[in-house]
Amino acid sequence: MWTQWTLLATCLIGSLGVLLLAAIRAGDPGALLAPGLDRLGDPKDSLPDSFLAWIFVPGMFVSYFVYAFGFVTVFFGLGMLMHTWQVGDRATFRRLLRSTAAWVALTAAALTPFGGTLHSWLLD
């Protein structure tokens, strides 16, 4: 369960954090809704040059594989949900339900046109 939240936070930092940094660097807040090379340039150019880059680089790696991580975390989350339901651990079931639902929402958002555009921009 903590793995789901860690991967989710890492993915959001690597995708939306880099998008926000690129929009600030380009001075184009409208690019937050339509990211692309023409408006924001290369996403790697927006990363900080300092030691803080280590925060964004693993996040970009996870966001490259958002579809795979999404389906795997949802699959294992559903398996663990069934197990906790059978065991009767309702508190863990509720926590797992929240983290699995967050990954379902992130995967669904990644499958939208905006998510596809963001993913394509990050991969360029």
mmCIF file of C-alpha atoms in Angstrom:
data_model
loop_
_atom_site.group_PDB
_atom_site.id
_atom_site.type_symbol
_atom_site.label_atom_id
_atom_site.label_comp_id
_atom_site.label_asym_id
_atom_site.label_seq_id
_atom_site.Cartn_x
_atom_site.Cartn_y
_atom_site.Cartn_z
ATOM 1 C CA MET A 1 0.000 0.000 0.000
ATOM 2 C CA TRP A 2 2.784 2.468 0.826
ATOM 3 C CA THR A 3 4.392 1.429 -2.455
ATOM 4 C CA GLN A 4 1.308 2.600 -4.334
ATOM 5 C CA TRP A 5 1.415 6.009 -2.658
ATOM 6 C CA THR A 6 5.177 6.346 -3.181
ATOM 7 C CA LEU A 7 4.915 5.503 -6.874
ATOM 8 C CA LEU A 8 1.929 7.834 -7.234
ATOM 9 C CA ALA A 9 3.763 10.767 -5.648
ATOM 10 C CA THR A 10 6.870 10.032 -7.702
ATOM 11 C CA CYS A 11 4.844 9.888 -10.909
ATOM 12 C CA LEU A 12 3.042 13.152 -10.159
ATOM 13 C CA ILE A 13 6.313 14.925 -9.354
ATOM 14 C CA GLY A 14 7.893 13.551 -12.505
ATOM 15 C CA SER A 15 5.046 14.556 -14.786
ATOM 16 C CA LEU A 16 3.135 17.498 -13.334
ATOM 17 C CA GLY A 17 6.154 18.897 -11.495
ATOM 18 C CA VAL A 18 8.243 18.942 -14.655
ATOM 19 C CA LEU A 19 5.287 20.396 -16.587
ATOM 20 C CA LEU A 20 4.938 23.202 -14.042
ATOM 21 C CA LEU A 21 8.676 23.942 -14.116
ATOM 22 C CA ALA A 22 8.659 24.024 -17.924
ATOM 23 C CA ALA A 23 5.645 26.362 -18.031
ATOM 24 C CA ILE A 24 7.310 28.718 -15.545
ATOM 25 C CA ARG A 25 10.583 28.627 -17.488
ATOM 26 C CA ALA A 26 8.786 29.281 -20.799
ATOM 27 C CA GLY A 27 6.560 31.981 -19.290
ATOM 28 C CA ASP A 28 3.514 30.355 -20.885
ATOM 29 C CA PRO A 29 0.907 29.344 -18.290
ATOM 30 C CA GLY A 30 -1.453 28.247 -21.069
ATOM 31 C CA ALA A 31 0.991 25.471 -21.896
ATOM 32 C CA LEU A 32 -0.114 23.700 -18.713
ATOM 33 C CA LEU A 33 -3.244 22.628 -20.598
ATOM 34 C CA ALA A 34 -1.535 21.864 -23.922
ATOM 35 C CA PRO A 35 2.056 20.743 -23.358
ATOM 36 C CA GLY A 36 4.242 20.292 -26.379
ATOM 37 C CA LEU A 37 7.722 20.859 -27.730
ATOM 38 C CA ASP A 38 6.589 23.945 -29.638
ATOM 39 C CA ARG A 39 5.409 25.714 -26.474
ATOM 40 C CA LEU A 40 7.612 24.299 -23.730
ATOM 41 C CA GLY A 41 10.685 22.911 -25.433
ATOM 42 C CA ASP A 42 12.472 19.803 -24.219
ATOM 43 C CA PRO A 43 11.279 18.719 -20.751
ATOM 44 C CA LYS A 44 14.836 17.928 -19.663
ATOM 45 C CA ASP A 45 15.781 21.580 -20.188
ATOM 46 C CA SER A 46 13.369 22.651 -17.448
ATOM 47 C CA LEU A 47 14.984 20.505 -14.749
ATOM 48 C CA PRO A 48 17.002 22.422 -12.165
ATOM 49 C CA ASP A 49 20.775 22.287 -12.541
ATOM 50 C CA SER A 50 21.347 21.897 -8.824
ATOM 51 C CA PHE A 51 21.287 18.808 -6.671
ATOM 52 C CA LEU A 52 17.463 19.112 -6.590
ATOM 53 C CA ALA A 53 17.346 17.420 -9.989
ATOM 54 C CA TRP A 54 17.406 14.050 -8.230
ATOM 55 C CA ILE A 55 13.832 14.756 -7.099
ATOM 56 C CA PHE A 56 12.576 14.978 -10.668
ATOM 57 C CA VAL A 57 14.669 12.375 -12.509
ATOM 58 C CA PRO A 58 13.196 9.268 -10.780
ATOM 59 C CA GLY A 59 9.762 10.816 -11.184
ATOM 60 C CA MET A 60 10.293 11.246 -14.896
ATOM 61 C CA PHE A 61 11.365 7.599 -15.109
ATOM 62 C CA VAL A 62 8.174 6.452 -13.367
ATOM 63 C CA SER A 63 6.036 8.760 -15.507
ATOM 64 C CA TYR A 64 7.579 7.267 -18.671
ATOM 65 C CA PHE A 65 6.007 3.961 -17.657
ATOM 66 C CA VAL A 66 2.776 5.355 -16.194
ATOM 67 C CA TYR A 67 0.598 2.918 -18.138
ATOM 68 C CA ALA A 68 2.563 -0.136 -16.996
ATOM 69 C CA PHE A 69 2.820 1.045 -13.389
ATOM 70 C CA GLY A 70 -0.872 1.954 -13.431
ATOM 71 C CA PHE A 71 -2.066 -1.436 -14.585
ATOM 72 C CA VAL A 72 0.336 -3.332 -12.308
ATOM 73 C CA THR A 73 -0.538 -1.336 -9.179
ATOM 74 C CA VAL A 74 -4.269 -1.635 -9.879
ATOM 75 C CA PHE A 75 -3.923 -5.379 -10.518
ATOM 76 C CA PHE A 76 -1.997 -6.009 -7.293
ATOM 77 C CA GLY A 77 -4.204 -3.558 -5.406
ATOM 78 C CA LEU A 78 -7.323 -5.482 -6.420
ATOM 79 C CA GLY A 79 -5.676 -8.741 -5.362
ATOM 80 C CA MET A 80 -4.805 -7.303 -1.975
ATOM 81 C CA LEU A 81 -8.305 -5.849 -1.646
ATOM 82 C CA MET A 82 -9.814 -9.311 -2.090
ATOM 83 C CA HIS A 83 -7.407 -10.745 0.476
ATOM 84 C CA THR A 84 -8.081 -8.078 3.114
ATOM 85 C CA TRP A 85 -11.836 -8.471 2.564
ATOM 86 C CA GLN A 86 -11.629 -12.238 3.120
ATOM 87 C CA VAL A 87 -9.439 -11.834 6.200
ATOM 88 C CA GLY A 88 -11.788 -9.197 7.589
ATOM 89 C CA ASP A 89 -9.253 -6.403 8.043
ATOM 90 C CA ARG A 90 -11.570 -3.486 7.263
ATOM 91 C CA ALA A 91 -9.116 -0.696 8.157
ATOM 92 C CA THR A 92 -6.488 -2.000 5.745
ATOM 93 C CA PHE A 93 -9.210 -2.591 3.164
ATOM 94 C CA ARG A 94 -10.257 1.072 3.300
ATOM 95 C CA ARG A 95 -6.662 2.315 3.011
ATOM 96 C CA LEU A 96 -5.977 -0.035 0.111
ATOM 97 C CA LEU A 97 -9.217 1.007 -1.557
ATOM 98 C CA ARG A 98 -8.144 4.661 -1.443
ATOM 99 C CA SER A 99 -4.685 4.003 -2.879
ATOM 100 C CA THR A 100 -6.005 1.683 -5.590
ATOM 101 C CA ALA A 101 -8.708 4.208 -6.502
ATOM 102 C CA ALA A 102 -6.039 6.904 -6.791
ATOM 103 C CA TRP A 103 -4.114 4.720 -9.254
ATOM 104 C CA VAL A 104 -7.300 3.981 -11.207
ATOM 105 C CA ALA A 105 -7.887 7.742 -11.463
ATOM 106 C CA LEU A 106 -4.280 8.412 -12.517
ATOM 107 C CA THR A 107 -4.356 5.642 -15.129
ATOM 108 C CA ALA A 108 -7.690 6.906 -16.459
ATOM 109 C CA ALA A 109 -6.274 10.441 -16.629
ATOM 110 C CA ALA A 110 -3.199 9.134 -18.470
ATOM 111 C CA LEU A 111 -5.488 7.564 -21.071
ATOM 112 C CA THR A 112 -7.210 10.896 -21.838
ATOM 113 C CA PRO A 113 -6.022 13.123 -24.706
ATOM 114 C CA PHE A 114 -4.304 15.447 -22.196
ATOM 115 C CA GLY A 115 -2.536 12.507 -20.577
ATOM 116 C CA GLY A 116 -1.390 11.249 -23.957
ATOM 117 C CA THR A 117 -0.105 14.689 -24.924
ATOM 118 C CA LEU A 118 1.716 15.054 -21.599
ATOM 119 C CA HIS A 119 3.208 11.575 -21.935
ATOM 120 C CA SER A 120 4.361 12.262 -25.508
ATOM 121 C CA TRP A 121 5.930 15.553 -24.431
ATOM 122 C CA LEU A 122 7.774 13.893 -21.537
ATOM 123 C CA LEU A 123 9.143 11.186 -23.830
ATOM 124 C CA ASP A 124 10.503 13.692 -26.380
#
